[in-house]
Coordinates of C-alpha atoms in Angstrom, one line a residue:
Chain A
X1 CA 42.7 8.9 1.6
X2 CA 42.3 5.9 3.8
X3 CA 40.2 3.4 2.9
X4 CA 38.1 3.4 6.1
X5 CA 37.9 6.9 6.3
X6 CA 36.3 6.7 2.0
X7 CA 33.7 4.5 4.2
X8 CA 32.9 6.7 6.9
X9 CA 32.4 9.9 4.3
X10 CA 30.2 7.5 2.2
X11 CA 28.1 6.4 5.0
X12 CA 27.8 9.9 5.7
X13 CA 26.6 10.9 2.5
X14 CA 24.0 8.0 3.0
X15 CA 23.1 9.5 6.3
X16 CA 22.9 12.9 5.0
X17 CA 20.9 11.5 2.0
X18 CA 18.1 9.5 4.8
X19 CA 18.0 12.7 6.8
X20 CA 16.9 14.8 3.7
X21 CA 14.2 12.3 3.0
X22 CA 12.9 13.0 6.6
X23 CA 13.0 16.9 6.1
X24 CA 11.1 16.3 2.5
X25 CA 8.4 14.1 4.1
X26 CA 7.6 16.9 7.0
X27 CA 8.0 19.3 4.6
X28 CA 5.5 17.5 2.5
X29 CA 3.1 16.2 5.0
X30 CA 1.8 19.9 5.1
X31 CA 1.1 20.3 2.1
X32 CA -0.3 16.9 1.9
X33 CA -2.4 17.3 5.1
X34 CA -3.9 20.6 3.3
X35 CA -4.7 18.4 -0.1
X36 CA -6.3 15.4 2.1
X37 CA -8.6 17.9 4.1
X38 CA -9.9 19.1 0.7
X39 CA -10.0 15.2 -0.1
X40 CA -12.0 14.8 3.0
X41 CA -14.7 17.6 2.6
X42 CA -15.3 16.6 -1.1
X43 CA -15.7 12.7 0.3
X44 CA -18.6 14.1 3.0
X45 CA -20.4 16.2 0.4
X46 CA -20.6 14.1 -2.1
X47 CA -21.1 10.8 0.1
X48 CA -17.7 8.6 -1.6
X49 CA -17.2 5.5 0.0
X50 CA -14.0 4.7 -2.2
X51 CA -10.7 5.6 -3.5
X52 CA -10.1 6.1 -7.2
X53 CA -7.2 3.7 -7.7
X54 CA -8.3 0.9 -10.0
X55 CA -10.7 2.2 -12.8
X56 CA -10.0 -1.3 -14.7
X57 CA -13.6 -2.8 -13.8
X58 CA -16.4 -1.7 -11.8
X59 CA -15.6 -4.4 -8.7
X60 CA -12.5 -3.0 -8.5
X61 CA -12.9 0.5 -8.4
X62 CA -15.6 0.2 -5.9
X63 CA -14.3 -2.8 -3.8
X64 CA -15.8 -2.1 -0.8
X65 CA -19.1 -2.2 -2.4
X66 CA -18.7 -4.8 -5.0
X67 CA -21.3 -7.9 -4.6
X68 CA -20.0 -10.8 -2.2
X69 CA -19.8 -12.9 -5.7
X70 CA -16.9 -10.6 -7.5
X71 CA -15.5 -11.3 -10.3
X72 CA -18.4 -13.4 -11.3
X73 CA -21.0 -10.9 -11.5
X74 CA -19.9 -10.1 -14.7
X75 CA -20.9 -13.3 -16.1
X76 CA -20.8 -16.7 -14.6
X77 CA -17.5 -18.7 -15.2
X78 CA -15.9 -15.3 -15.7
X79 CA -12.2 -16.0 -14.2
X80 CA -10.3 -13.0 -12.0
X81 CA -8.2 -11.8 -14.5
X82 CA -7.5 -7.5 -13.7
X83 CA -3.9 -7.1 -12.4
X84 CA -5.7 -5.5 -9.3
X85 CA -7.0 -8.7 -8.3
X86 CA -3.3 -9.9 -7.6
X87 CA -3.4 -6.7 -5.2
X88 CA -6.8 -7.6 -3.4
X89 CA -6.6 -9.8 -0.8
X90 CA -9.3 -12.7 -0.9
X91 CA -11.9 -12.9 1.7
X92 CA -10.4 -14.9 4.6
X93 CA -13.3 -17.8 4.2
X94 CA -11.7 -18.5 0.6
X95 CA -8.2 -18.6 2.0
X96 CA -8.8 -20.4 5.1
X97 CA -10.6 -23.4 3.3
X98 CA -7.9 -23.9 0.5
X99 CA -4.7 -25.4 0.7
X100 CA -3.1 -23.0 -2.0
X101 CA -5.0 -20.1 -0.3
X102 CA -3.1 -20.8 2.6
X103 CA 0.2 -21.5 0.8
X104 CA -0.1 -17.6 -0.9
X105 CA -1.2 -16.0 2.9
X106 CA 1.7 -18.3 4.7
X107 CA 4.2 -16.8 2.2
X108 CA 2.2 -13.2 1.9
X109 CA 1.8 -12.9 5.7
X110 CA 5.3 -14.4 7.0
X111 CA 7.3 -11.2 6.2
X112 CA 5.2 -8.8 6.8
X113 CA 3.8 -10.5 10.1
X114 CA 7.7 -10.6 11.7
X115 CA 7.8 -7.2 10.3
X116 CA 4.2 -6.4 12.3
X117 CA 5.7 -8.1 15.3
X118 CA 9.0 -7.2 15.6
X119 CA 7.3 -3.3 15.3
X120 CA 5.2 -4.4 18.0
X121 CA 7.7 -6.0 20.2
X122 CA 10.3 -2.9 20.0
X123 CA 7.6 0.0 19.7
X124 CA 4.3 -1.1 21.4
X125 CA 1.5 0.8 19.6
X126 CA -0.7 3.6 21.9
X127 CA -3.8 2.1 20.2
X128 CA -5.4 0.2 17.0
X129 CA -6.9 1.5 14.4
X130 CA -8.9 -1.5 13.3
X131 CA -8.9 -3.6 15.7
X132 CA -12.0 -5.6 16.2
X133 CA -12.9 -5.0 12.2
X134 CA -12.7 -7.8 9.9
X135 CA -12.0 -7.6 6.0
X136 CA -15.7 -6.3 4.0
X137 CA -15.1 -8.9 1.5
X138 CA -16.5 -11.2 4.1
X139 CA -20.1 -11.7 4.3
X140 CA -21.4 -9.3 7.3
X141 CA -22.7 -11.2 10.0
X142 CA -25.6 -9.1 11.2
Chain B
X1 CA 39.4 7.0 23.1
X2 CA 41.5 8.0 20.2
X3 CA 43.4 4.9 20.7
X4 CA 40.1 3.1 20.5
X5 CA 38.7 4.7 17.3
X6 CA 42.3 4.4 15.7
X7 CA 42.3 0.5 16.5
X8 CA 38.7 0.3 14.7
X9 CA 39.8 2.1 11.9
X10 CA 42.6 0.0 10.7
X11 CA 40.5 -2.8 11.5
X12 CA 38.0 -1.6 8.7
X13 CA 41.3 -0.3 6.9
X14 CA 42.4 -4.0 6.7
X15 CA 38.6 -5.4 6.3
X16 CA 38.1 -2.9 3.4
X17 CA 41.3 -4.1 1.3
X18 CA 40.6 -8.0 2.2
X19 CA 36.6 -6.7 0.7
X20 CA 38.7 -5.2 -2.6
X21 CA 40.4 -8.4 -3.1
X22 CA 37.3 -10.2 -3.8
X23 CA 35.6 -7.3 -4.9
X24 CA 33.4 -9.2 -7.3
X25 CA 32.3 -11.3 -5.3
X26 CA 31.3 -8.4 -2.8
X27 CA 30.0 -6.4 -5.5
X28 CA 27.6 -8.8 -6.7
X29 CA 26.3 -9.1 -3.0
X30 CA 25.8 -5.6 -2.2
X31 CA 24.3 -5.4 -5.0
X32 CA 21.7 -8.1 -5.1
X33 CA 21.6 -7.1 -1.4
X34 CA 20.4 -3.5 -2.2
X35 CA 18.1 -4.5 -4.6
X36 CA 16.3 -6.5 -2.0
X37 CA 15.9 -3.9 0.7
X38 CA 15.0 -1.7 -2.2
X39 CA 12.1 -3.8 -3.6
X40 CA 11.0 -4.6 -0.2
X41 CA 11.3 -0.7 1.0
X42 CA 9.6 0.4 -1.2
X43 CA 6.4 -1.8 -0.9
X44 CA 6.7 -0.9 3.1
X45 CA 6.6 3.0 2.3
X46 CA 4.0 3.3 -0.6
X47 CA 1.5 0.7 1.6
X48 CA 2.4 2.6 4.5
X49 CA 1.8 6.4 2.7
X50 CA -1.8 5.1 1.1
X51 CA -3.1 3.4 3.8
X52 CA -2.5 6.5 6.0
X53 CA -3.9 8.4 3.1
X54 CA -6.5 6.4 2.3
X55 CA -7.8 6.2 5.8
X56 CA -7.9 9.8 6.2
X57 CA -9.6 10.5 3.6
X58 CA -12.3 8.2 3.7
X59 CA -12.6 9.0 7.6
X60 CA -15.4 11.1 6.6
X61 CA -17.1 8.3 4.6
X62 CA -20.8 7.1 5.4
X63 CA -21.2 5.5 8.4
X64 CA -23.6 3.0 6.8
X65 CA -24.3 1.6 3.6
X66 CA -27.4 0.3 3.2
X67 CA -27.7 -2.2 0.1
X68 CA -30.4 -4.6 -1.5
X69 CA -29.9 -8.1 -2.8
X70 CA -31.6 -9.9 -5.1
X71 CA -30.3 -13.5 -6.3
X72 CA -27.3 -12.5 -4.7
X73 CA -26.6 -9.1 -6.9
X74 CA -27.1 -5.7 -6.1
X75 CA -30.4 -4.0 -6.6
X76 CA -31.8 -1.1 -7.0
X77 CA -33.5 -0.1 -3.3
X78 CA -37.0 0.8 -2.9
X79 CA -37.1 4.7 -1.6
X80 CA -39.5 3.6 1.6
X81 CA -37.0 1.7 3.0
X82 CA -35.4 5.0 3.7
X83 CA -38.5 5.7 6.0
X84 CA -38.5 1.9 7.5
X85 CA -34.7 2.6 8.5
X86 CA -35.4 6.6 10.3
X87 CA -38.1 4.9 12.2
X88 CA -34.8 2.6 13.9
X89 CA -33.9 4.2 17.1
X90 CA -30.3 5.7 17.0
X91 CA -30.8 6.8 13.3
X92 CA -30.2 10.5 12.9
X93 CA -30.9 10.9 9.1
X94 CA -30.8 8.3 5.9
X95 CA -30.3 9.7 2.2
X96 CA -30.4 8.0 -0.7
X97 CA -27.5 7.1 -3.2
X98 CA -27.7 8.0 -7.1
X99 CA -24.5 6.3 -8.8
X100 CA -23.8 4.0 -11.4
X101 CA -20.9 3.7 -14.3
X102 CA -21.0 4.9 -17.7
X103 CA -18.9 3.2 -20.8
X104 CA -17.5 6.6 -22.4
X105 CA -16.5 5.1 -25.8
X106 CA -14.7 7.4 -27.4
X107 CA -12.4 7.1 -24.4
X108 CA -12.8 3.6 -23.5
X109 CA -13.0 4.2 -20.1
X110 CA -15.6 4.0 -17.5
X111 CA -17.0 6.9 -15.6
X112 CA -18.2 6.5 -12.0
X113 CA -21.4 9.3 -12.5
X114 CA -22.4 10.4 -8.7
X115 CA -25.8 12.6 -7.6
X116 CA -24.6 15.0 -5.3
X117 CA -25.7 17.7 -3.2
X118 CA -23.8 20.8 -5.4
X119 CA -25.3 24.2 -5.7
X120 CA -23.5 24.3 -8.8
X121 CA -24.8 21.0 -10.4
X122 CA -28.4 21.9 -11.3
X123 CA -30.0 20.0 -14.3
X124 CA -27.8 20.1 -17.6
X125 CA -24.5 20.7 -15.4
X126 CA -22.1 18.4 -14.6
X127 CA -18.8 18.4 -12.7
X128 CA -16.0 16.0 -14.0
X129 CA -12.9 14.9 -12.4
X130 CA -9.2 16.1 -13.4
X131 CA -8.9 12.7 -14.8
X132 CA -11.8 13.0 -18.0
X133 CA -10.9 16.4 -18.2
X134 CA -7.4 15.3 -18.9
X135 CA -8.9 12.0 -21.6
X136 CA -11.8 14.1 -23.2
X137 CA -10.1 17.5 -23.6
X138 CA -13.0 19.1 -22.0
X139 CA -12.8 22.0 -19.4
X140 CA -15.2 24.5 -18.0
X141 CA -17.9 25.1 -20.3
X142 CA -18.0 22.2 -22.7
X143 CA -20.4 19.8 -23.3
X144 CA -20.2 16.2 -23.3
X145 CA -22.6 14.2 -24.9
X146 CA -24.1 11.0 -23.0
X147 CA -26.0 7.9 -24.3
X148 CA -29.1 7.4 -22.7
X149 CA -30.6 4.0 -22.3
X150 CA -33.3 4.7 -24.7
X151 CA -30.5 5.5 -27.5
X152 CA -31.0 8.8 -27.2
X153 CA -28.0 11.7 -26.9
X154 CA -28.2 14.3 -24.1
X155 CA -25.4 17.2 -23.5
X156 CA -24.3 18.2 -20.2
X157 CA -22.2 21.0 -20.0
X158 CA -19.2 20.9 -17.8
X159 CA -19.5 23.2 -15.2
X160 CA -16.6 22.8 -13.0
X161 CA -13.5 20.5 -13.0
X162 CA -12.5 19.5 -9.7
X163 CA -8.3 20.2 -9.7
X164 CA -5.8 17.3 -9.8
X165 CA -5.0 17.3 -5.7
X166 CA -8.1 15.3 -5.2
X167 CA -7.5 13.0 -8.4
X168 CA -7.2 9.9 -6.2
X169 CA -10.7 10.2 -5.1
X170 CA -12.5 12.5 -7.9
X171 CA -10.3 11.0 -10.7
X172 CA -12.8 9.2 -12.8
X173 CA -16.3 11.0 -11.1
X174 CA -19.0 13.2 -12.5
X175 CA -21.5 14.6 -10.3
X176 CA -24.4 15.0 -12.3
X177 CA -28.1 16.3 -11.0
X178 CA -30.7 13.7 -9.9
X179 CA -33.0 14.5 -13.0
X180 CA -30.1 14.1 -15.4
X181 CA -28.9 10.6 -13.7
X182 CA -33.0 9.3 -14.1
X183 CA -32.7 9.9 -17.0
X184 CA -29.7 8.8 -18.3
X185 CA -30.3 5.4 -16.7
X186 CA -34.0 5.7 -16.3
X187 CA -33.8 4.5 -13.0
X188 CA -37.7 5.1 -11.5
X189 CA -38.4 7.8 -9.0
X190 CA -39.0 6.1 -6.6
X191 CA -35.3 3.6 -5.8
X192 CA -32.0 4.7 -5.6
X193 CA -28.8 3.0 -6.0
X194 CA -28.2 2.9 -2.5
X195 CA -28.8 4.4 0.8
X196 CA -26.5 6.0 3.7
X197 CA -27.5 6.3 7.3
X198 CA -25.5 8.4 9.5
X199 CA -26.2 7.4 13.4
X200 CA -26.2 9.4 16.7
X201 CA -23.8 7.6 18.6
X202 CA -21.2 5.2 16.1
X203 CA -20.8 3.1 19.1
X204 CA -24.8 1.4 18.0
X205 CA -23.8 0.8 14.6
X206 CA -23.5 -1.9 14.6
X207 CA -26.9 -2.7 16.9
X208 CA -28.3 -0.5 14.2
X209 CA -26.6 -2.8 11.4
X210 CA -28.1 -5.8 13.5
X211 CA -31.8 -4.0 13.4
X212 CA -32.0 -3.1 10.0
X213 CA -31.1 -6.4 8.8
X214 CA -34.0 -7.5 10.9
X215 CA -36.5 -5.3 9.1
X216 CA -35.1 -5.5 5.7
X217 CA -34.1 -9.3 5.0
X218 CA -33.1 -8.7 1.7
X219 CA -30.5 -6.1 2.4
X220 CA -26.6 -5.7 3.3
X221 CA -25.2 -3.4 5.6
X222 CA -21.6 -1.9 4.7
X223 CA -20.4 -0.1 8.2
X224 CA -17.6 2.7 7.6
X225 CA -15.3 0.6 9.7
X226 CA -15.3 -2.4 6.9
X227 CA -14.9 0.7 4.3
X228 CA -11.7 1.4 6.4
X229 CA -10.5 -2.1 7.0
X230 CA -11.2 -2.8 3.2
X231 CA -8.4 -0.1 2.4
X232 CA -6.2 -1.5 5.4
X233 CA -6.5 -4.8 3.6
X234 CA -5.7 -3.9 0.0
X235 CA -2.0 -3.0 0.1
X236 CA -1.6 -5.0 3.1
X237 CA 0.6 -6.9 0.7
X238 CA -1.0 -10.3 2.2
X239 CA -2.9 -12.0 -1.2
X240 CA -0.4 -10.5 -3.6
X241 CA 0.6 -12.9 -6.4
X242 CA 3.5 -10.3 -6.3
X243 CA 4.7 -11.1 -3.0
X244 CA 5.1 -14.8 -3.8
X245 CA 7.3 -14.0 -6.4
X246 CA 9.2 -11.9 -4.4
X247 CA 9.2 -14.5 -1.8
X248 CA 11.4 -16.3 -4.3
X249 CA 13.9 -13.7 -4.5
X250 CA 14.0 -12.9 -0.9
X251 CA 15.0 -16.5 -0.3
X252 CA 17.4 -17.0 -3.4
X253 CA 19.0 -14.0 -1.3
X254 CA 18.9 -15.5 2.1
X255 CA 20.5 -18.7 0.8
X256 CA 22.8 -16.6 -1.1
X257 CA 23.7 -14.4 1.7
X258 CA 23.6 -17.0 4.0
X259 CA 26.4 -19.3 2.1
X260 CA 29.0 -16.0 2.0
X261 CA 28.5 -14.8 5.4
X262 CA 28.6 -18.0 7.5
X263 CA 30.3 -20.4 5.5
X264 CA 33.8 -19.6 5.2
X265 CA 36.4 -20.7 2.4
X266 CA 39.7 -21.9 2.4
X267 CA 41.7 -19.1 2.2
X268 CA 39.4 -17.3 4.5
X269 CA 39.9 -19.7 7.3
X270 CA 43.8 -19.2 6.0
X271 CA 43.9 -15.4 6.6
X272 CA 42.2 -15.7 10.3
X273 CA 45.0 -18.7 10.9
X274 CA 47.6 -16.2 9.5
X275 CA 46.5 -13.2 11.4
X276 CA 46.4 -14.9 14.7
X277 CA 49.7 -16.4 14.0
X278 CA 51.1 -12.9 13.5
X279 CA 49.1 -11.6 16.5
X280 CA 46.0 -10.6 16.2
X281 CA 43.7 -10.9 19.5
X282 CA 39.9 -13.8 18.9
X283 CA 38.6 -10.7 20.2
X284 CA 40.3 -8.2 16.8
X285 CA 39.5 -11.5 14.2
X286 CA 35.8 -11.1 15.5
X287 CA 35.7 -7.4 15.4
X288 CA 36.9 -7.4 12.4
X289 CA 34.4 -10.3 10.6
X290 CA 31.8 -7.9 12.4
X291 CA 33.0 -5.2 10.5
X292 CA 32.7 -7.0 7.1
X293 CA 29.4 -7.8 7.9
X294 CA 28.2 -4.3 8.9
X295 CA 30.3 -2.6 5.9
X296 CA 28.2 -5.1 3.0
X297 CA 24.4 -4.6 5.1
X298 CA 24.2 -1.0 6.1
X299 CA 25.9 0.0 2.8
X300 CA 23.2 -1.9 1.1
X301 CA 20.2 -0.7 3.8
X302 CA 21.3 2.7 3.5
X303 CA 21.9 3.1 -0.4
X304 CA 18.3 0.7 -0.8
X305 CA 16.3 3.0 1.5
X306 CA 17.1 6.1 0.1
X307 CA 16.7 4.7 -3.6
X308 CA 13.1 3.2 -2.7
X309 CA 12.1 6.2 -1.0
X310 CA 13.3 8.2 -4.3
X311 CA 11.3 5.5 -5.9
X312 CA 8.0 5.7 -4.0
X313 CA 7.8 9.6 -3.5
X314 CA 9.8 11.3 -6.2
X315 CA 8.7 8.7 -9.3
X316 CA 5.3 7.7 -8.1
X317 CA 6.2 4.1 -7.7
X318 CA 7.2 4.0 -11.8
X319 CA 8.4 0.3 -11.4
X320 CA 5.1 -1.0 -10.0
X321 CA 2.9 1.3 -11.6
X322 CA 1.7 -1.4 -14.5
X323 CA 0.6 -3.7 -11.8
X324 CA -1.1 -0.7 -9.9
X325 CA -2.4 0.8 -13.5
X326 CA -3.6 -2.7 -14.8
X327 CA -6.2 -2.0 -17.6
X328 CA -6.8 0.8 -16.3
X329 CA -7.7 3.7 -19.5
X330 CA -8.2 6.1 -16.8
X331 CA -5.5 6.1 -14.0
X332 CA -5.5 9.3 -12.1
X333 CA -2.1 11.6 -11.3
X334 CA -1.5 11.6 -7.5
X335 CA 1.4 11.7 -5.3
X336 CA 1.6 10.5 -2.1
X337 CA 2.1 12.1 1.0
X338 CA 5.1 10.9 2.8
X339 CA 3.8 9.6 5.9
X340 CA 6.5 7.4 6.8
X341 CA 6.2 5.0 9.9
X342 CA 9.6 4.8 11.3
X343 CA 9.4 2.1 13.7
X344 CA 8.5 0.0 10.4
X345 CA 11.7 1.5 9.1
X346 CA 14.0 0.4 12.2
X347 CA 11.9 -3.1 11.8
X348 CA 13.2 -3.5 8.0
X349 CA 16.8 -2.2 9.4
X350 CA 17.1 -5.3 12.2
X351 CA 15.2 -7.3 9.7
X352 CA 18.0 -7.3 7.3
X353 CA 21.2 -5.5 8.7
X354 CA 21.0 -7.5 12.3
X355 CA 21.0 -11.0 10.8
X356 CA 23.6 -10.6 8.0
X357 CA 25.9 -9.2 10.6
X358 CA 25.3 -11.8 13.2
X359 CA 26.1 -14.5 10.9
X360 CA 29.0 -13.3 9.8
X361 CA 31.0 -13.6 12.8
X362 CA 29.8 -17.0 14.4
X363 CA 31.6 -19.2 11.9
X364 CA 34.7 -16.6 12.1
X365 CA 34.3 -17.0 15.7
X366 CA 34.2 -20.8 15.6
X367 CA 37.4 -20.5 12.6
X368 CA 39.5 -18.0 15.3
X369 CA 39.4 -19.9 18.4
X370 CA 41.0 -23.1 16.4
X371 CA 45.3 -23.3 17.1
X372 CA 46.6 -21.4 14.0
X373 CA 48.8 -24.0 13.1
X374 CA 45.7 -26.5 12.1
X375 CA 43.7 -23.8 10.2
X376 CA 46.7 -23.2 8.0
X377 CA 47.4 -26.6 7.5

């Protein structure tokens, strides 16, 4: 067998592989659009406002109800210290105002903002979904 | 056309065998390589899958919180401010909130313990989430036993379990009747936790926000759309401490990728100088390098791609599953939905592919259009 035609069959079999992965994630969709409708009635009834993902303290599994003061509501000089709280982004005030804030959002938004822009720049999006809305963890500005 | 497609392939014949000859080398790049568009696949698709999730579920969310603030933490609210907010114009209804958390510990865990509206939930009844069903061994019909703030111990019997599908909302939650939650907490009768307003038209929330933060002073409004946003932000993979180690190895691989694609060695520079002495076309050399380049990336893309999404859908994110866990003693069991964005996907592909291929034939370029003679030499 020729070397470049091993290539071609591999590439193939990657190919084949990706297109599977496409079938399996319509496939699943389905089923998964049938589980987050049942998500969806139980978050009207009961009147959720957040996902169950981090259970570790109570700011974290309600974050978008925790107090404006978080983590230190617990008690005062109580340091971040959950494994979530490397997931959560800071408020932007914090970030903005801090040089190592900025260092950790330069680095944390570089990729993904050349990511965000070359999507943009290639496939224009029909229309935002939260555009105008700014993180909760800042204060509100009634 | 034939003649074409035959031409490229011993191209890639010859690239391939000049690949096996410092197959090492290669292999420790495609490697590496993969590994990269692996870790950083797999971030883009399970962001991607729980934001869309996330989103839709919580689409039917309160439109308003309506919180009180005293010394800067969250109060109980008064039950008349629910009467001072209906009077705003705009407002269609405004219910209060019952919910707190609960230190289970025999478990260790906390509960989140919710008042709703359920025809099955009268007093004594509860309904628990698949994930304390799954940590207490209790199912339809048991009894749990609660500590009440007076020391006291008062059984609720389960009286439905809602199923594992909706575990990454109902995970941790028991809805428990009003009386039961009173006095479990002995919160008075007259506050609740906090209240919701829904609104006639969403597009004066945020006038409505404005209002009751007029009336009420010491209160904060949490509109759905900063619910929403919250979500957006959380796997937005911006603040992660993750990410900046991450950084490290993305750039440890774009210096290491860098030096093997563009900077060429001796003997490299030797083979182009050989193979345009024996004939071969600028045009063939750069096909060629451009072939190389292509044969490492989209390897690597392809074989990284289909691992993360293995990764992400089929494992349930297993490598990054202690960060997402944390100290969690509760962690509920859901899979995600694939909901897969593939413009992100084509992003990632000239993100990664595109570059490593580019740089591989300008030095090769610059190395071909040299006389022969001096590039042996």
């Amino acid at each position: 067998m020729r070397k470049s035609s091993f290539f071609f069959t591999l590439m193939s079999f990657l190919f084949i592989l990706l297109g599977l992965a496409g079938v399996h994630a319509t496939l699943a969709q389905k089923f998964g659009l049938t589980r987050i409708q049942k998500e969806a009635v139980i978050v009207k009834n009961f009147g959720l406002t957040d996902l169950c993902l981090f259970t570790e303290a109570s700011y974290t599994r309600h974050i978008s109800q925790a107090d404006l003061n978080t983590p230190f509501q617990d008690s005062p000089m109580t340091l971040e210290h959950f494994p979530s709280g490397s997931l959560v982004a800071p408020p932007k005030h914090v970030h903005s105002s801090l040089p190592s804030g900025s260092v950790v959002y330069g680095i944390g938004g570089g990729f993904p903002g050349l990511l965000k822009y070359a999507r943009n720049v290639c496939f224009p999006p029909s229309f935002s979904v939260s555009s105008g809305i700014g993180c909760k963890t800042e204060p509100n500005q009634p | 056309m034939n003649t074409w497609i035959e031409r490229h392939k011993n191209i890639l014949d010859f690239t391939l065998s000049s690949h096996l000859r410092r197959k090492g080398k290669n292999a420790a790049l495609v490697c590496v390589y993969t590994l990269i568009v692996f870790l950083l696949a797999s971030v883009l698709l399970f962001t991607h899958a729980i934001r869309e999730e996330g989103a839709m579920v919580l689409e039917n969310a309160p439109e308003m919180i309506v919180q009180r603030f005293i010394a800067g933490r969250h109060e109980l609210i008064p039950a008349h401010y629910a009467d001072l907010i209906t009077k705003i114009r705009g407002v269609s209804s405004v219910s209060q909130r019952l919910w707190g958390y609960y230190y289970d510990p025999i478990s260790g865990a906390n509960f989140t313990l919710m008042v709703g509206k359920d025809p099955d939930i009268a007093q004594g009844g509860i309904a628990v989430g698949e994930g304390i069903s799954r940590i207490r061994f209790v199912f339809d019909g048991d009894v749990i036993e609660f500590k009440t703030y007076q020391g006291s111990v008062i059984e609720l019997e389960v009286k439905k379990t809602f199923s594992a599908d909706s575990g990454l909302i109902s995970s941790d939650l028991i809805i428990i009747s009003a009386d039961d939650f009173r006095r479990l907490f002995g919160t008075p009768k007259d506050y609740a936790t906090d209240l919701s307003v829904r609104v006639k038209n969403v597009k004066e929330l945020s006038t409505i926000a404005l209002k009751v933060s007029e009336i009420l002073p010491d209160t904060r409004q949490i509109l759905k759309g900063e619910i929403l946003s919250t979500y957006d932000a959380v796997f937005n993979w911006r603040g992660g401490i993750m990410l900046v180690i991450l950084f490290g190895t993305v750039l440890a691989f774009i210096i290491f990728a860098w030096d093997k694609a563009s900077g060429l060695s001796e003997e490299e520079k030797k083979e182009i100088g050989i193979l345009k002495a024996i004939g071969w076309e600028t045009s063939d050399i750069i096909r060629m390098k451009s072939w190389e380049g292509l044969v490492v990336s989209l390897a690597s893309f392809l074989t990284g791609l289909v691992l993360a999404y293995g990764h992400v859908f089929f494992t349930a994110f297993v490598m990054f599953q202690p960060v997402l866990k944390g100290w969690s003693v509760l962690y509920p069991n859901f899979k995600l939905t694939p909901f897969i964005d593939p413009a992100e996907v084509a992003s990632l592909f000239f993100l990664t592919v595109v570059p490593y291929t580019v740089a591989t034939i300008i030095p090769s370029w610059r190395a071909a259009i040299v006389d022969p003679d001096s590039v042996m030499r």
